[in-house]
mmCIF file of C-alpha atoms in Angstrom:
data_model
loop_
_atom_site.group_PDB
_atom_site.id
_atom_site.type_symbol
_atom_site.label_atom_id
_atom_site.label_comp_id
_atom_site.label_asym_id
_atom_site.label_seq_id
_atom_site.Cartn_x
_atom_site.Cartn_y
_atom_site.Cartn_z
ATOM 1 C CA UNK A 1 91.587 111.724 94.875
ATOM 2 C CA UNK A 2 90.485 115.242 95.939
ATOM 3 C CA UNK A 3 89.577 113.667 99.430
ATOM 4 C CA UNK A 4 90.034 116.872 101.900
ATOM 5 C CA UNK A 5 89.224 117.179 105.447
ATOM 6 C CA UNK A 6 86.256 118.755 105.391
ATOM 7 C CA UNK A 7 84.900 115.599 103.081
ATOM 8 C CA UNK A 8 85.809 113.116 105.710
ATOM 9 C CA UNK A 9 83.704 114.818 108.205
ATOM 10 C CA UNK A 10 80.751 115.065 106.105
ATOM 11 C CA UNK A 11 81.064 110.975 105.809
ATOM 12 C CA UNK A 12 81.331 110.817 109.615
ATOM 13 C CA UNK A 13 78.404 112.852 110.630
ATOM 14 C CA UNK A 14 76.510 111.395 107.500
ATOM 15 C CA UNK A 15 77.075 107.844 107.102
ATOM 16 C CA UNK A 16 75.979 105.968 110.311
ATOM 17 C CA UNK A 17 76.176 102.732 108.595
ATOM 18 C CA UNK A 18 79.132 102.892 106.535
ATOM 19 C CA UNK A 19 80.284 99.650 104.958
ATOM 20 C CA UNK A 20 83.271 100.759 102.414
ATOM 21 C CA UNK A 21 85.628 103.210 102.111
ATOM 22 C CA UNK A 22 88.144 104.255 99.501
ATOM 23 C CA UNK A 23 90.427 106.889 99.721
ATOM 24 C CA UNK A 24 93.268 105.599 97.902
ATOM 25 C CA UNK A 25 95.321 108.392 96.334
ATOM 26 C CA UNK A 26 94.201 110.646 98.004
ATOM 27 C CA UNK A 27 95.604 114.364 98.697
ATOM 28 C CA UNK A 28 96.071 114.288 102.149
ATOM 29 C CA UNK A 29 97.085 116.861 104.380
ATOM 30 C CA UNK A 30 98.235 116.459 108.028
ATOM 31 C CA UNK A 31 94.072 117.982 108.575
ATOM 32 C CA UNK A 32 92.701 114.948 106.386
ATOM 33 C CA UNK A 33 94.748 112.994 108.043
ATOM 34 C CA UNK A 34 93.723 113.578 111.184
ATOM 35 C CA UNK A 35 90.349 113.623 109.988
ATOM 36 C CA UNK A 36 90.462 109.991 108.877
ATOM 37 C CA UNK A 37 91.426 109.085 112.333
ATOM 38 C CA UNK A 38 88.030 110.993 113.561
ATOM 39 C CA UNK A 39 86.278 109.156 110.855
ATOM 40 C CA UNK A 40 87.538 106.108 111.952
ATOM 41 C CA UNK A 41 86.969 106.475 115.790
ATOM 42 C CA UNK A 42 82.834 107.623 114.906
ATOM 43 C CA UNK A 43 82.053 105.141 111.925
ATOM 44 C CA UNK A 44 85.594 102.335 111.987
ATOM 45 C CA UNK A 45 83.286 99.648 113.937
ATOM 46 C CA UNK A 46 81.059 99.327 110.901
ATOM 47 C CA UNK A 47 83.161 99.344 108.135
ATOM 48 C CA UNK A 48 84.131 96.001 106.438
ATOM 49 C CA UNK A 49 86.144 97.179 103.601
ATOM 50 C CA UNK A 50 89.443 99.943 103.744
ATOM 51 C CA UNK A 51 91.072 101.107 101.363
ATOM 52 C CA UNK A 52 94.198 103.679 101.980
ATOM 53 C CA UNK A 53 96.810 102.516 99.303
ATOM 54 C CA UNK A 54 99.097 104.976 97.198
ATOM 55 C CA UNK A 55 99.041 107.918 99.798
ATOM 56 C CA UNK A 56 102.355 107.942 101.457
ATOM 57 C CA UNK A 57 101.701 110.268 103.826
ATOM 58 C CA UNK A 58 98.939 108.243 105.948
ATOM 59 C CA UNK A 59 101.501 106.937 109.093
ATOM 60 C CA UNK A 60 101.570 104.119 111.351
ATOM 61 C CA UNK A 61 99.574 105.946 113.211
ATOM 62 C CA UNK A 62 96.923 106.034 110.629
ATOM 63 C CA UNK A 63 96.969 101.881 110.626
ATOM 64 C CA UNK A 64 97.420 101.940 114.748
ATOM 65 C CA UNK A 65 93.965 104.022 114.146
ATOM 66 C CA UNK A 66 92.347 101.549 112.176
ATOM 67 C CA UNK A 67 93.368 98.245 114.434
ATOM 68 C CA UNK A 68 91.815 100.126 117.423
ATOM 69 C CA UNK A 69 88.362 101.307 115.541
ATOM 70 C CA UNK A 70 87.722 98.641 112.819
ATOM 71 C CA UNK A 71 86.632 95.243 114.169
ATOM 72 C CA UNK A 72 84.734 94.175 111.338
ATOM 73 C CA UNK A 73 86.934 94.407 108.402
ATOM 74 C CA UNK A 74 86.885 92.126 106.397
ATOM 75 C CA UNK A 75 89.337 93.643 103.669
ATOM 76 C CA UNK A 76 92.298 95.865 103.779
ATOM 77 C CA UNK A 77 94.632 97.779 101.623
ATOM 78 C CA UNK A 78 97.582 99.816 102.722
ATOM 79 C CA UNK A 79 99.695 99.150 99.990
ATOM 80 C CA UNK A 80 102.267 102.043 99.053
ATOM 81 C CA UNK A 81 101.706 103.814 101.817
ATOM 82 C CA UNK A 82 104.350 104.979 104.313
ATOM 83 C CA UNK A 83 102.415 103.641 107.338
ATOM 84 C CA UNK A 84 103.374 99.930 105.643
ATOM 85 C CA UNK A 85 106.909 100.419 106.336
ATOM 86 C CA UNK A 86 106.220 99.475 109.889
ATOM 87 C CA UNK A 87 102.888 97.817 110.132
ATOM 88 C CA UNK A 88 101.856 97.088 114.075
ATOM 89 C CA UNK A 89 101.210 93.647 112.476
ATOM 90 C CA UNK A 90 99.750 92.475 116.515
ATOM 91 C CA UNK A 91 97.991 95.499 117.040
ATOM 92 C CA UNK A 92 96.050 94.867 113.734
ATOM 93 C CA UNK A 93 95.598 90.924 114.052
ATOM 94 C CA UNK A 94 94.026 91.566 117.524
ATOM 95 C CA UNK A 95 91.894 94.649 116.254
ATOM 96 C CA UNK A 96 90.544 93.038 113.364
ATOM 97 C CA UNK A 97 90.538 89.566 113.799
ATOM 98 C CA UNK A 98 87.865 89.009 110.509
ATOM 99 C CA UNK A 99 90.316 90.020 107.673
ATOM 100 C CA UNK A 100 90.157 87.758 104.945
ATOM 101 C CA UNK A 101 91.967 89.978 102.256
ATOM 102 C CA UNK A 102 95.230 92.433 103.073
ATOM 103 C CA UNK A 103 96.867 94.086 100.664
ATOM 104 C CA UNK A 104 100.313 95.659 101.724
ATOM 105 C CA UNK A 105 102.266 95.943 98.480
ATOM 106 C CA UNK A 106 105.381 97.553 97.985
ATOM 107 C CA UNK A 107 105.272 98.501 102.038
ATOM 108 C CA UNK A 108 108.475 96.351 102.895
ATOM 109 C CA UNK A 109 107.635 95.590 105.927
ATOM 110 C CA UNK A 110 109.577 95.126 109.138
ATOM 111 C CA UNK A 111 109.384 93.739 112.142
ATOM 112 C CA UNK A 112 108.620 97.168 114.225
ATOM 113 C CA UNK A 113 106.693 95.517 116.583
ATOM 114 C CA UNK A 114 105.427 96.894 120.400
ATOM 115 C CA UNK A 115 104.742 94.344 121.810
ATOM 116 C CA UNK A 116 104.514 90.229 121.217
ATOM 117 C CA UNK A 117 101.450 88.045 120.868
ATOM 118 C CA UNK A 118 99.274 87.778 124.147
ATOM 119 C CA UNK A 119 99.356 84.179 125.530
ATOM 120 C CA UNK A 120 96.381 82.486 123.692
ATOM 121 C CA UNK A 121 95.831 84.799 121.084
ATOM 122 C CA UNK A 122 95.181 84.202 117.615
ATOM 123 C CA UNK A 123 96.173 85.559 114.097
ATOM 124 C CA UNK A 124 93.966 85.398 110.791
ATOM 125 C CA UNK A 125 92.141 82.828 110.840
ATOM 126 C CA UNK A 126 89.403 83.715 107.884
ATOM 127 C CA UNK A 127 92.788 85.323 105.745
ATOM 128 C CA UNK A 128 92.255 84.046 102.033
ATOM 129 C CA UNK A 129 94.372 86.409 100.235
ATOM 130 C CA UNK A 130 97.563 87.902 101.230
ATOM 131 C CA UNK A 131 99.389 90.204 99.149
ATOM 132 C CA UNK A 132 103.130 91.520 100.865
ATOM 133 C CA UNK A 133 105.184 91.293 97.894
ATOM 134 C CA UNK A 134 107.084 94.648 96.683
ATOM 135 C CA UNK A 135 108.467 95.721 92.911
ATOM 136 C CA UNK A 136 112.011 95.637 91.916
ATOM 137 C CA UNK A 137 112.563 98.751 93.406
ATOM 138 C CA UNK A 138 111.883 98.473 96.848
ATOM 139 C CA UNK A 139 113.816 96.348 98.899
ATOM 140 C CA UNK A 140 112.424 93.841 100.888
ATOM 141 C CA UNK A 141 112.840 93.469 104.729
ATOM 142 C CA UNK A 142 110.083 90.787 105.055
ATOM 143 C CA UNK A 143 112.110 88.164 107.231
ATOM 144 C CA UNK A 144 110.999 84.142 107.705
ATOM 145 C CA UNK A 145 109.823 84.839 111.386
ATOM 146 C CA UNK A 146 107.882 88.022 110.193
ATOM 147 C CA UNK A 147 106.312 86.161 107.393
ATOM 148 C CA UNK A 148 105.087 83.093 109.902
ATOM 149 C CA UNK A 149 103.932 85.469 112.648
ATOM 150 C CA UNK A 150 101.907 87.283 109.911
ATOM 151 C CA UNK A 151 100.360 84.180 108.554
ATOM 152 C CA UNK A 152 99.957 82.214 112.058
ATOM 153 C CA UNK A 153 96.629 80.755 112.027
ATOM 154 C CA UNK A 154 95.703 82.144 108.315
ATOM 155 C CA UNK A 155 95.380 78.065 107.294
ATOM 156 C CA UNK A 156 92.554 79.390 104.796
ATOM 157 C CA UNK A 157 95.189 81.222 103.113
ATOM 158 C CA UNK A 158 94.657 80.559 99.168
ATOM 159 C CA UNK A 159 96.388 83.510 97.560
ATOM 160 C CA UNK A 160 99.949 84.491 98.961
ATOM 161 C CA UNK A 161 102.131 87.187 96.686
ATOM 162 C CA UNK A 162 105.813 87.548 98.030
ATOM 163 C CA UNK A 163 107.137 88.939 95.002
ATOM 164 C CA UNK A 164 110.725 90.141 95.655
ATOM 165 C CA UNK A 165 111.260 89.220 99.272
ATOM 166 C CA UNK A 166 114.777 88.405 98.808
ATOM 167 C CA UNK A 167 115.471 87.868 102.543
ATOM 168 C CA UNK A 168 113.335 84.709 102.828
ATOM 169 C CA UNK A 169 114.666 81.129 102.907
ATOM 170 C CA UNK A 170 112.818 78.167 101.199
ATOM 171 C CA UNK A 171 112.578 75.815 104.644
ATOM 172 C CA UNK A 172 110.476 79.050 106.376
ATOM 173 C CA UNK A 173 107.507 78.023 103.612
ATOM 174 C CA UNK A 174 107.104 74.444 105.344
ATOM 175 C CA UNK A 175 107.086 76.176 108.967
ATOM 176 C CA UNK A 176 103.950 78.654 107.773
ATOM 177 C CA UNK A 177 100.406 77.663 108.531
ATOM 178 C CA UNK A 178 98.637 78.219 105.207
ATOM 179 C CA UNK A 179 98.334 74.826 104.634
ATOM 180 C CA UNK A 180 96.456 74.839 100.707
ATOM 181 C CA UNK A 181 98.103 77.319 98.861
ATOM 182 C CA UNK A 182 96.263 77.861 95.151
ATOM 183 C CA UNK A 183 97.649 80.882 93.588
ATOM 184 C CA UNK A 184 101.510 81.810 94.688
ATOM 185 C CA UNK A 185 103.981 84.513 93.843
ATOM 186 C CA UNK A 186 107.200 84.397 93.910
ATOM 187 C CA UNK A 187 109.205 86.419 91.198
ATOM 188 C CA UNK A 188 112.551 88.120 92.315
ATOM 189 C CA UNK A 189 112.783 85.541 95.568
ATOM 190 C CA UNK A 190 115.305 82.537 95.307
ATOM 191 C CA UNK A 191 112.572 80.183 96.364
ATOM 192 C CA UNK A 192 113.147 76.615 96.110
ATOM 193 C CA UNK A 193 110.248 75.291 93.445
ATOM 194 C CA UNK A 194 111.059 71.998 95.251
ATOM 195 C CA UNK A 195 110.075 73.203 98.559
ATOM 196 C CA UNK A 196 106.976 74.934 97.036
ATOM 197 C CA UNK A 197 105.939 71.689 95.175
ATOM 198 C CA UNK A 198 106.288 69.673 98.968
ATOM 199 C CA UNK A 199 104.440 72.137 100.587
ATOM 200 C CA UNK A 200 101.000 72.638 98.514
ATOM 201 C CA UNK A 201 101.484 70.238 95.436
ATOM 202 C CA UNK A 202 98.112 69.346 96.715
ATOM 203 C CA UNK A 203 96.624 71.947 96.081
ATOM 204 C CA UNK A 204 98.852 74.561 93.715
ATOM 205 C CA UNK A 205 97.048 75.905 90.666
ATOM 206 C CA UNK A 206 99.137 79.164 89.856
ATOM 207 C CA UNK A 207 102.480 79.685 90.180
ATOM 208 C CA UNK A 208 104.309 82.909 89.099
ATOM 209 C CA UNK A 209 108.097 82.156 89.659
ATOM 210 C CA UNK A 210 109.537 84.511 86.702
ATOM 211 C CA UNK A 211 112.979 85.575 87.272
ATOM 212 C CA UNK A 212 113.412 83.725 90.472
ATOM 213 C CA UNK A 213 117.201 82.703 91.451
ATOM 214 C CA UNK A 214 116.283 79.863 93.054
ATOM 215 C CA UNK A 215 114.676 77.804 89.698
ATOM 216 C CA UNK A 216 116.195 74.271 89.312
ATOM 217 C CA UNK A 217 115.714 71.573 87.148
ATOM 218 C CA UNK A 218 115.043 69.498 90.198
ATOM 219 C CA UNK A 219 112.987 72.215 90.729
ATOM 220 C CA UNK A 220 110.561 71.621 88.063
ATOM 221 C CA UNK A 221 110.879 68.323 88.372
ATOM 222 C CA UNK A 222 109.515 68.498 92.013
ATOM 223 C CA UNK A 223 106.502 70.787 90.551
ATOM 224 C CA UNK A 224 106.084 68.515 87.633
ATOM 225 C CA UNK A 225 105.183 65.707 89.779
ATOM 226 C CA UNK A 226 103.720 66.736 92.886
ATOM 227 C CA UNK A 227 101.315 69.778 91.361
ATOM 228 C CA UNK A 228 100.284 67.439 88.516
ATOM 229 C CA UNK A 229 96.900 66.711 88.940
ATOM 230 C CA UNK A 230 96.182 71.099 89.998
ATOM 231 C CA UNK A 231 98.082 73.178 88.761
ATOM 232 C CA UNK A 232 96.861 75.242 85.878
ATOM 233 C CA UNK A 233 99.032 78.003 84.838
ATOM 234 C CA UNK A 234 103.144 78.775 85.230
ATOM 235 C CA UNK A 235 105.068 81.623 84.696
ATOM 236 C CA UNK A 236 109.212 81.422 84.615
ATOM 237 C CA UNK A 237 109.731 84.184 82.646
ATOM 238 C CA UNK A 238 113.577 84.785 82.733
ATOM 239 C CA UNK A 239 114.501 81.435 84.340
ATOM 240 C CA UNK A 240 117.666 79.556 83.433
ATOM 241 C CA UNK A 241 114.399 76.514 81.680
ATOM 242 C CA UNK A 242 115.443 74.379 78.812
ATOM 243 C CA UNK A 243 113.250 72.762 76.481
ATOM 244 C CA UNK A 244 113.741 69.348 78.684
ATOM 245 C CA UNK A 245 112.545 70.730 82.074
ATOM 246 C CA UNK A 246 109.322 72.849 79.838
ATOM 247 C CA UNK A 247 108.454 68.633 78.311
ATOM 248 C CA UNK A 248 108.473 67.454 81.808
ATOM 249 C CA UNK A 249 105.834 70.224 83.090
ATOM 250 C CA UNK A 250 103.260 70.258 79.916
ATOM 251 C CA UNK A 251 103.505 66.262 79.879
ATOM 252 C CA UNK A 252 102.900 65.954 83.656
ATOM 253 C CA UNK A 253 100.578 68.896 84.217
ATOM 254 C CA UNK A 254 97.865 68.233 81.536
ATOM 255 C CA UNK A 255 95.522 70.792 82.911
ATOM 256 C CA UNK A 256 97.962 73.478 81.982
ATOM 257 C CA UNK A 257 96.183 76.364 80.414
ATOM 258 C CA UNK A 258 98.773 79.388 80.380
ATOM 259 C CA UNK A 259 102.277 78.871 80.178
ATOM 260 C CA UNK A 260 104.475 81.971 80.139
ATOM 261 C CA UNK A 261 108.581 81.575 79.290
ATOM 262 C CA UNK A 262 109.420 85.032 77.811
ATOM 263 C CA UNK A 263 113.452 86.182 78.091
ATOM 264 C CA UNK A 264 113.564 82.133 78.580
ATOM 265 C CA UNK A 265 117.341 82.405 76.746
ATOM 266 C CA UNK A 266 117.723 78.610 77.053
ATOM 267 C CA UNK A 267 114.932 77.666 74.834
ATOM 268 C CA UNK A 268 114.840 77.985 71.552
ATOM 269 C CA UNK A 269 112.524 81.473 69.818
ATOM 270 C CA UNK A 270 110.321 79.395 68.427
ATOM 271 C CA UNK A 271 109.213 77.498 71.943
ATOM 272 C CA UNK A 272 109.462 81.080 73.687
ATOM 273 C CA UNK A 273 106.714 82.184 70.888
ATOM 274 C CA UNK A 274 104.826 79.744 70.859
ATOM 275 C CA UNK A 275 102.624 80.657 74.063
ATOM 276 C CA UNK A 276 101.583 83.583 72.460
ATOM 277 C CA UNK A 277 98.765 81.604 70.005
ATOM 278 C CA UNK A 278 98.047 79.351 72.889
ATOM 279 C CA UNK A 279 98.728 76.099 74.815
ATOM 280 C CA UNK A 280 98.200 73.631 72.024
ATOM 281 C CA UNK A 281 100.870 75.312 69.973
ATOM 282 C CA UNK A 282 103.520 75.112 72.964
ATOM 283 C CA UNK A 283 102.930 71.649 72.753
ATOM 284 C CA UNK A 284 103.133 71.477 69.409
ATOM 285 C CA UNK A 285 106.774 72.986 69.462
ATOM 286 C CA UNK A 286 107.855 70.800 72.122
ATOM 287 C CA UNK A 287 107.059 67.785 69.952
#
């Protein structure tokens, strides 16, 4: 966190083989900045993990830096920083084409793009994880044609967080190319669980939907049946669920390990407890 300058210099002369770097939080000056961009153009092509999250003042410039110098990377975290607020998401799918992990949390995105995708080209194809979801006090500008030009190609995609981003509609998750979703999040967003279940009921086996406008009954109905034979572990804490719609899931989805429904005002306190000492007792108070 006391990252200066003169440190990231040492590391470029010093380091020729470099694999991981972490200077999250740290104090940077418009020097260290600058010297992470030197870093990057003498030791970028051999690092595979990047880590520049909670220090606002690295730019878009600073991630422009790291699509031109880092080929290999593999992962990537820019959340929190002020660069994320206008990600060159072409520049850095065409200058590292091998991410399978980005982190860009609480970034809100937009679309400041300069150019569109060269004729041919690809996204992310090795993405696994893909975190873009922001707290409840940033507002989202993540947009449906945003989210499917970030994940084109990412059909490895097993970990997707859009926590809070309000702006997208339900039918832009069946357009996507992430094709076996196992671990989504979705709190804040008024997501259609029905959608969600017809898109990766297949293959679903966490779902965080708590305080989502867009829970149903149908909803859970949908989830109840298609994510049945996967899905492991639920969260709706502060959705509109009644003790019929909670039946439906634990009868349908018996490999159900965690079920969260905290602030849950339509279920009784002794079904809202009940998670608390474990699965088997949520049952129990169903019964």
């Amino acid at each position: 966190r006391s990252c200066t300058g003169a440190g990231l210099s040492i590391l470029a002369e010093g380091c020729q083989n470099l694999k991981s770097l972490n200077v999250s939080a740290a104090k940077s000056d418009m020097a260290s900045t600058a010297a992470l961009g030197g870093l990057l153009a003498v030791r970028g092509s051999t690092l595979e993990h990047l880590s520049v999250s909670d220090s606002p003042r690295f730019k878009r410039t600073t991630i422009l830096s790291i699509a031109r110098a880092c080929s290999a990377l593999t992962r990537l975290d820019v959340s929190r920083t002020d660069g994320g607020n206008s990600v060159p998401w072409i520049e850095l799918q065409q200058g590292c084409p091998l991410l399978q992990e980005l982190l860009a949390l609480d970034c809100s995105p937009t679309t400041c793009q300069t150019r569109r995708p060269a004729p041919g080209s690809v996204g992310w194809v090795d993405l696994h994880t893909l975190c873009i979801g922001v707290s409840a006090q940033v507002p989202s500008q993540l947009s449906s044609d945003l989210l499917r030009l970030i994940t084109r190609s990412a059909t490895r995609l097993r970990v997707l967080d859009l926590s809070g981003c309000t702006r997208l509609a339900s039918d832009a998750l069946l357009l996507i190319d992430p094709a076996a979703v196992e671990t989504l999040m979705i709190p804040r967003t008024s997501l259609d669980l029905a959608v969600i279940a017809q898109r990766w009921g297949h293959s679903l086996q966490e779902l965080d939907a708590s305080w989502t406008t867009g829970f149903t009954s149908e909803g859970i109905a949908a989830i109840s049946a298609l994510c049945s034979a996967t899905l492991k572990k639920v969260f709706l804490s502060g959705c509109p669920v009644c003790e019929e719609d909670l039946r439906t899931l634990m009868l349908s989805c018996r490999e159900l390990t965690d079920v969260s429904v905290d602030s849950c005002r339509g279920l009784p306190i002794r079904v809202r407890q009940a998670p608390k000492t474990g699965i088997a007792a949520l049952r129990d108070a169903l019964d």
